[in-house]
Amino acid sequence: MSFTLAIVGRPNVGKSTLFNRLVGKRVALVDDQPGVTRDLREGEARLGDLRFTVIDTAGLEEVTDESLQGRMRALTERAVGMANACLFLIDARAGVLPADEVFTDILRRKSARVILGANKSEGTAAEAGVLESYALGLGEPVRLSAEHGEGMSDLYTALAPLIEEAEAREIEEAAPETDVEVDEDDAEEGPRVPTAARPLQIAVVGRPNAGKSTLVNAILGEDRLLTGPEAGITRDAISVALDWQGTPVRIFDTAGMRKKARVQDKVEKLSVGDALRAVKFAEVVVVLLDGQAPFEVQDLKIADLAEREGRAVVVAVNKWDLETDRQGRLRALKEQFAHVLPQLRGAPLVTVSALTGRGLDRLHDAVMSAYGVWNRRVSTAKLNRWLAGMVEVHPPPAPGGRRIRLRYMTQAKTRPPGFVVMCSNPEKLPESYRRYLINGLREDFDMPGTPIRLTFRGQGHQNPFKGRKKKTPSRLRKHLGKKPLDG
């Protein structure tokens, strides 16, 4: 089990900046506006030779009700209870505030290991705040500057003994298991490994308040992500790794995407950008629709974005528990889906209820089916026999009286499936014929819903010397340049 460090503190003390510094890349949203972080974000930290898990938390607020700030505080306190140690950050320039003293008492009760960090301590303006922090009774503060990377060696000194102690305790607790006799046949089999070499990357996207975080919580079986009736709660693209019905996956919960014209706030722009990056790095994109208002214009744009990025797409209709005429409604949804998203014709469409957890088995099967089609490969021999049949049924056009010849076809890539057709005059082949071949590929090779890339190339791509003038050898040019001899 990896050592876990939770970074906690008031809003805007630099928790996310320090988190990005420890994981070595900018993954958490950072802005001068307080309260940007709302969910728990985990990352693999590297500090010298130390390797541990770090958790970025929401800013602690002095509220305990069911408001958004109260739920954020409850989630942060839960992270404190889960972590092996806590790094309590204060703003050294602002000094110790009354809220810092309140949270110090909370940390004393909930965590046995607390490291005090005085962030933004570069320069003389922070000296008074560092001295004030001794009054919190958490020991000598670690002077840090998360933005400039100062004080990392001091943080290493404070963390190293705690990590060594945790590792020693883990070895000691596991020691009795080594005395158990193991059958030789069982020992040779080794530990059970996941079926995939790496987890399947899944991004859950949709409009605000469609229920994305609630759906991810239902898949996890715990309230890991912040949820509520307010729209736009999620800001970061939070990733969670789990074993989903025997499949190792990493699910990205993303911020709700509104119309671009309505996105004016800087933090919301950063959130949407984070969601778009999650789509680009995902393998399967689950487009979550609100069952009470499905297939809005923004839903169509989000689904089209996933298709243009070449991701496998699954459309999930949420809040199905509120539907009364489910059979009739499902038929209408499928007809509407085929009409408004023809580029994703045949993609899985499933109904779920994130609130009750119904339909998650169907969603898992749909994700695995879409992923399998996304990775499908067809042999060259089958493709060329298929291409000959398609040309015989519907020959390509003959612009200027000369028919375009489709000579050869092969699959160049998967994820998504990409095909190349060698032909004459590819620039004169109309888009309608491209669609004819793509629809045929979907139907004849059982590739519904997945993006298909079809490229036409001329013979000039095979011969790099085509079109180049022949050059006369230099010796011959020299000989031809001489005048003939007399006589």
Tab-separated table of N, CA, C and O in Angstrom, residues 170-226:
chain	number	residue	atom	x	y	z
A	170	GLU	N	4.210	-1.726	7.480
A	170	GLU	CA	3.557	-2.591	6.501
A	170	GLU	C	4.279	-3.928	6.383
A	170	GLU	O	3.653	-4.992	6.299
A	171	ILE	N	5.618	-3.899	6.395
A	171	ILE	CA	6.390	-5.143	6.330
A	171	ILE	C	6.161	-5.993	7.568
A	171	ILE	O	6.015	-7.214	7.506
A	172	GLU	N	6.091	-5.314	8.723
A	172	GLU	CA	5.879	-6.041	9.981
A	172	GLU	C	4.509	-6.708	10.017
A	172	GLU	O	4.361	-7.841	10.478
A	173	GLU	N	3.490	-6.003	9.505
A	173	GLU	CA	2.148	-6.586	9.498
A	173	GLU	C	2.038	-7.746	8.509
A	173	GLU	O	1.270	-8.682	8.734
A	174	ALA	N	2.831	-7.702	7.445
A	174	ALA	CA	2.778	-8.778	6.452
A	174	ALA	C	3.686	-9.942	6.800
A	174	ALA	O	3.608	-10.996	6.169
A	175	ALA	N	4.559	-9.805	7.812
A	175	ALA	CA	5.542	-10.837	8.137
A	175	ALA	C	4.928	-12.180	8.479
A	175	ALA	O	5.399	-13.216	8.019
A	176	PRO	N	3.844	-12.272	9.293
A	176	PRO	CA	3.287	-13.589	9.616
A	176	PRO	C	2.840	-14.386	8.400
A	176	PRO	O	2.849	-15.607	8.432
A	177	GLU	N	2.490	-13.706	7.321
A	177	GLU	CA	2.019	-14.413	6.136
A	177	GLU	C	3.133	-15.205	5.470
A	177	GLU	O	2.879	-16.170	4.772
A	178	THR	N	4.414	-14.801	5.701
A	178	THR	CA	5.525	-15.504	5.072
A	178	THR	C	5.771	-16.858	5.704
A	178	THR	O	6.448	-17.700	5.133
A	179	ASP	N	5.245	-17.098	6.924
A	179	ASP	CA	5.447	-18.379	7.591
A	179	ASP	C	4.436	-19.419	7.174
A	179	ASP	O	4.516	-20.582	7.552
A	180	VAL	N	3.417	-19.026	6.394
A	180	VAL	CA	2.391	-19.969	5.970
A	180	VAL	C	2.942	-20.848	4.858
A	180	VAL	O	3.575	-20.362	3.919
A	181	GLU	N	2.723	-22.164	4.968
A	181	GLU	CA	3.188	-23.088	3.945
A	181	GLU	C	2.365	-22.905	2.675
A	181	GLU	O	1.139	-22.841	2.719
A	182	VAL	N	3.057	-22.838	1.564
A	182	VAL	CA	2.400	-22.633	0.270
A	182	VAL	C	2.659	-23.835	-0.600
A	182	VAL	O	3.794	-24.326	-0.683
A	183	ASP	N	1.608	-24.349	-1.216
A	183	ASP	CA	1.763	-25.465	-2.123
A	183	ASP	C	2.621	-25.053	-3.313
A	183	ASP	O	2.482	-23.961	-3.860
A	184	GLU	N	3.530	-25.918	-3.746
A	184	GLU	CA	4.472	-25.558	-4.797
A	184	GLU	C	3.769	-25.240	-6.109
A	184	GLU	O	4.158	-24.343	-6.837
A	185	ASP	N	2.706	-25.985	-6.402
A	185	ASP	CA	1.992	-25.717	-7.657
A	185	ASP	C	1.367	-24.333	-7.643
A	185	ASP	O	1.377	-23.611	-8.636
A	186	ASP	N	0.807	-23.925	-6.465
A	186	ASP	CA	0.204	-22.602	-6.370
A	186	ASP	C	1.258	-21.520	-6.456
A	186	ASP	O	1.035	-20.457	-7.019
A	187	ALA	N	2.456	-21.771	-5.888
A	187	ALA	CA	3.510	-20.754	-5.903
A	187	ALA	C	4.005	-20.492	-7.310
A	187	ALA	O	4.377	-19.379	-7.655
A	188	GLU	N	3.996	-21.519	-8.155
A	188	GLU	CA	4.494	-21.325	-9.514
A	188	GLU	C	3.558	-20.467	-10.347
A	188	GLU	O	3.977	-19.822	-11.292
A	189	GLU	N	2.261	-20.458	-9.997
A	189	GLU	CA	1.310	-19.690	-10.799
A	189	GLU	C	1.537	-18.191	-10.677
A	189	GLU	O	1.277	-17.445	-11.605
A	190	GLY	N	2.035	-17.729	-9.524
A	190	GLY	CA	2.284	-16.313	-9.336
A	190	GLY	C	1.014	-15.549	-9.051
A	190	GLY	O	-0.090	-16.105	-9.040
A	191	PRO	N	1.124	-14.254	-8.804
A	191	PRO	CA	-0.053	-13.449	-8.483
A	191	PRO	C	-0.961	-13.273	-9.697
A	191	PRO	O	-0.507	-13.302	-10.837
A	192	ARG	N	-2.217	-13.119	-9.414
A	192	ARG	CA	-3.183	-12.889	-10.490
A	192	ARG	C	-3.005	-11.474	-11.031
A	192	ARG	O	-2.916	-10.507	-10.278
A	193	VAL	N	-2.941	-11.329	-12.336
A	193	VAL	CA	-2.701	-10.025	-12.967
A	193	VAL	C	-3.964	-9.601	-13.699
A	193	VAL	O	-4.784	-10.432	-14.103
A	194	PRO	N	-4.166	-8.301	-13.922
A	194	PRO	CA	-5.337	-7.833	-14.684
A	194	PRO	C	-5.298	-8.352	-16.108
A	194	PRO	O	-4.242	-8.685	-16.653
A	195	THR	N	-6.455	-8.411	-16.734
A	195	THR	CA	-6.531	-8.911	-18.105
A	195	THR	C	-5.917	-7.936	-19.100
A	195	THR	O	-5.466	-8.341	-20.152
A	196	ALA	N	-5.904	-6.653	-18.776
A	196	ALA	CA	-5.327	-5.639	-19.676
A	196	ALA	C	-3.977	-5.202	-19.139
A	196	ALA	O	-3.746	-5.154	-17.937
A	197	ALA	N	-3.074	-4.893	-20.060
A	197	ALA	CA	-1.741	-4.452	-19.644
A	197	ALA	C	-1.797	-3.106	-18.948
A	197	ALA	O	-0.971	-2.810	-18.089
A	198	ARG	N	-2.760	-2.295	-19.292
A	198	ARG	CA	-2.948	-1.007	-18.634
A	198	ARG	C	-4.446	-0.738	-18.564
A	198	ARG	O	-5.228	-1.291	-19.331
A	199	PRO	N	-4.872	0.134	-17.629
A	199	PRO	CA	-6.320	0.342	-17.475
A	199	PRO	C	-6.942	1.005	-18.688
A	199	PRO	O	-6.313	1.806	-19.376
A	200	LEU	N	-8.178	0.663	-18.940
A	200	LEU	CA	-8.960	1.271	-20.019
A	200	LEU	C	-9.332	2.695	-19.624
A	200	LEU	O	-9.876	2.928	-18.548
A	201	GLN	N	-9.032	3.663	-20.485
A	201	GLN	CA	-9.279	5.070	-20.200
A	201	GLN	C	-10.693	5.446	-20.657
A	201	GLN	O	-10.997	5.349	-21.847
A	202	ILE	N	-11.532	5.864	-19.700
A	202	ILE	CA	-12.927	6.212	-19.991
A	202	ILE	C	-13.181	7.641	-19.523
A	202	ILE	O	-12.857	7.985	-18.383
A	203	ALA	N	-13.741	8.471	-20.384
A	203	ALA	CA	-14.115	9.844	-20.027
A	203	ALA	C	-15.634	9.955	-20.038
A	203	ALA	O	-16.277	9.547	-21.012
A	204	VAL	N	-16.204	10.494	-18.967
A	204	VAL	CA	-17.639	10.731	-18.884
A	204	VAL	C	-17.875	12.218	-19.129
A	204	VAL	O	-17.401	13.065	-18.358
A	205	VAL	N	-18.559	12.560	-20.208
A	205	VAL	CA	-18.751	13.961	-20.594
A	205	VAL	C	-20.246	14.227	-20.771
A	205	VAL	O	-21.056	13.311	-20.925
A	206	GLY	N	-20.599	15.509	-20.755
A	206	GLY	CA	-21.990	15.895	-20.945
A	206	GLY	C	-22.231	17.315	-20.497
A	206	GLY	O	-21.307	18.022	-20.061
A	207	ARG	N	-23.486	17.751	-20.598
A	207	ARG	CA	-23.862	19.090	-20.163
A	207	ARG	C	-23.819	19.180	-18.634
A	207	ARG	O	-23.823	18.160	-17.944
A	208	PRO	N	-23.789	20.395	-18.082
A	208	PRO	CA	-23.833	20.529	-16.619
A	208	PRO	C	-25.097	19.902	-16.039
A	208	PRO	O	-26.167	19.959	-16.629
A	209	ASN	N	-24.929	19.292	-14.873
A	209	ASN	CA	-26.045	18.725	-14.104
A	209	ASN	C	-26.696	17.527	-14.788
A	209	ASN	O	-27.853	17.205	-14.512
A	210	ALA	N	-25.947	16.847	-15.655
A	210	ALA	CA	-26.477	15.627	-16.275
A	210	ALA	C	-26.316	14.419	-15.361
A	210	ALA	O	-26.926	13.376	-15.607
A	211	GLY	N	-25.494	14.541	-14.315
A	211	GLY	CA	-25.300	13.448	-13.373
A	211	GLY	C	-24.007	12.688	-13.559
A	211	GLY	O	-23.916	11.514	-13.188
A	212	LYS	N	-22.976	13.336	-14.095
A	212	LYS	CA	-21.715	12.646	-14.377
A	212	LYS	C	-21.021	12.181	-13.094
A	212	LYS	O	-20.596	11.021	-12.990
A	213	SER	N	-20.888	13.071	-12.117
A	213	SER	CA	-20.223	12.691	-10.863
A	213	SER	C	-21.025	11.633	-10.116
A	213	SER	O	-20.449	10.708	-9.520
A	214	THR	N	-22.345	11.742	-10.143
A	214	THR	CA	-23.190	10.737	-9.487
A	214	THR	C	-23.016	9.382	-10.151
A	214	THR	O	-22.980	8.341	-9.474
A	215	LEU	N	-22.875	9.364	-11.481
A	215	LEU	CA	-22.673	8.101	-12.195
A	215	LEU	C	-21.335	7.478	-11.809
A	215	LEU	O	-21.260	6.261	-11.560
A	216	VAL	N	-20.272	8.272	-11.760
A	216	VAL	CA	-18.964	7.732	-11.387
A	216	VAL	C	-18.997	7.205	-9.951
A	216	VAL	O	-18.429	6.147	-9.651
A	217	ASN	N	-19.664	7.924	-9.052
A	217	ASN	CA	-19.801	7.436	-7.678
A	217	ASN	C	-20.546	6.101	-7.635
A	217	ASN	O	-20.203	5.208	-6.852
A	218	ALA	N	-21.574	5.966	-8.473
A	218	ALA	CA	-22.327	4.710	-8.506
A	218	ALA	C	-21.456	3.560	-9.000
A	218	ALA	O	-21.540	2.435	-8.483
A	219	ILE	N	-20.601	3.823	-9.990
A	219	ILE	CA	-19.692	2.782	-10.487
A	219	ILE	C	-18.675	2.414	-9.408
A	219	ILE	O	-18.341	1.235	-9.213
A	220	LEU	N	-18.175	3.423	-8.667
A	220	LEU	CA	-17.206	3.178	-7.596
A	220	LEU	C	-17.835	2.485	-6.405
A	220	LEU	O	-17.161	1.759	-5.671
A	221	GLY	N	-19.111	2.727	-6.183
A	221	GLY	CA	-19.767	2.177	-5.007
A	221	GLY	C	-19.543	2.991	-3.757
A	221	GLY	O	-19.781	2.515	-2.643
A	222	GLU	N	-19.095	4.235	-3.907
A	222	GLU	CA	-18.872	5.126	-2.766
A	222	GLU	C	-18.965	6.575	-3.237
A	222	GLU	O	-18.825	6.863	-4.431
A	223	ASP	N	-19.185	7.482	-2.268
A	223	ASP	CA	-19.296	8.906	-2.600
A	223	ASP	C	-17.904	9.520	-2.655
A	223	ASP	O	-17.474	10.260	-1.769
A	224	ARG	N	-17.206	9.220	-3.738
A	224	ARG	CA	-15.821	9.689	-3.894
A	224	ARG	C	-15.772	11.095	-4.488
A	224	ARG	O	-14.864	11.864	-4.199
A	225	LEU	N	-16.761	11.459	-5.310
A	225	LEU	CA	-16.788	12.754	-5.987
A	225	LEU	C	-17.905	13.619	-5.424
A	225	LEU	O	-18.943	13.112	-4.985
A	226	LEU	N	-17.682	14.918	-5.455
A	226	LEU	CA	-18.648	15.874	-4.926
A	226	LEU	C	-19.850	15.965	-5.854
A	226	LEU	O	-19.711	16.143	-7.069
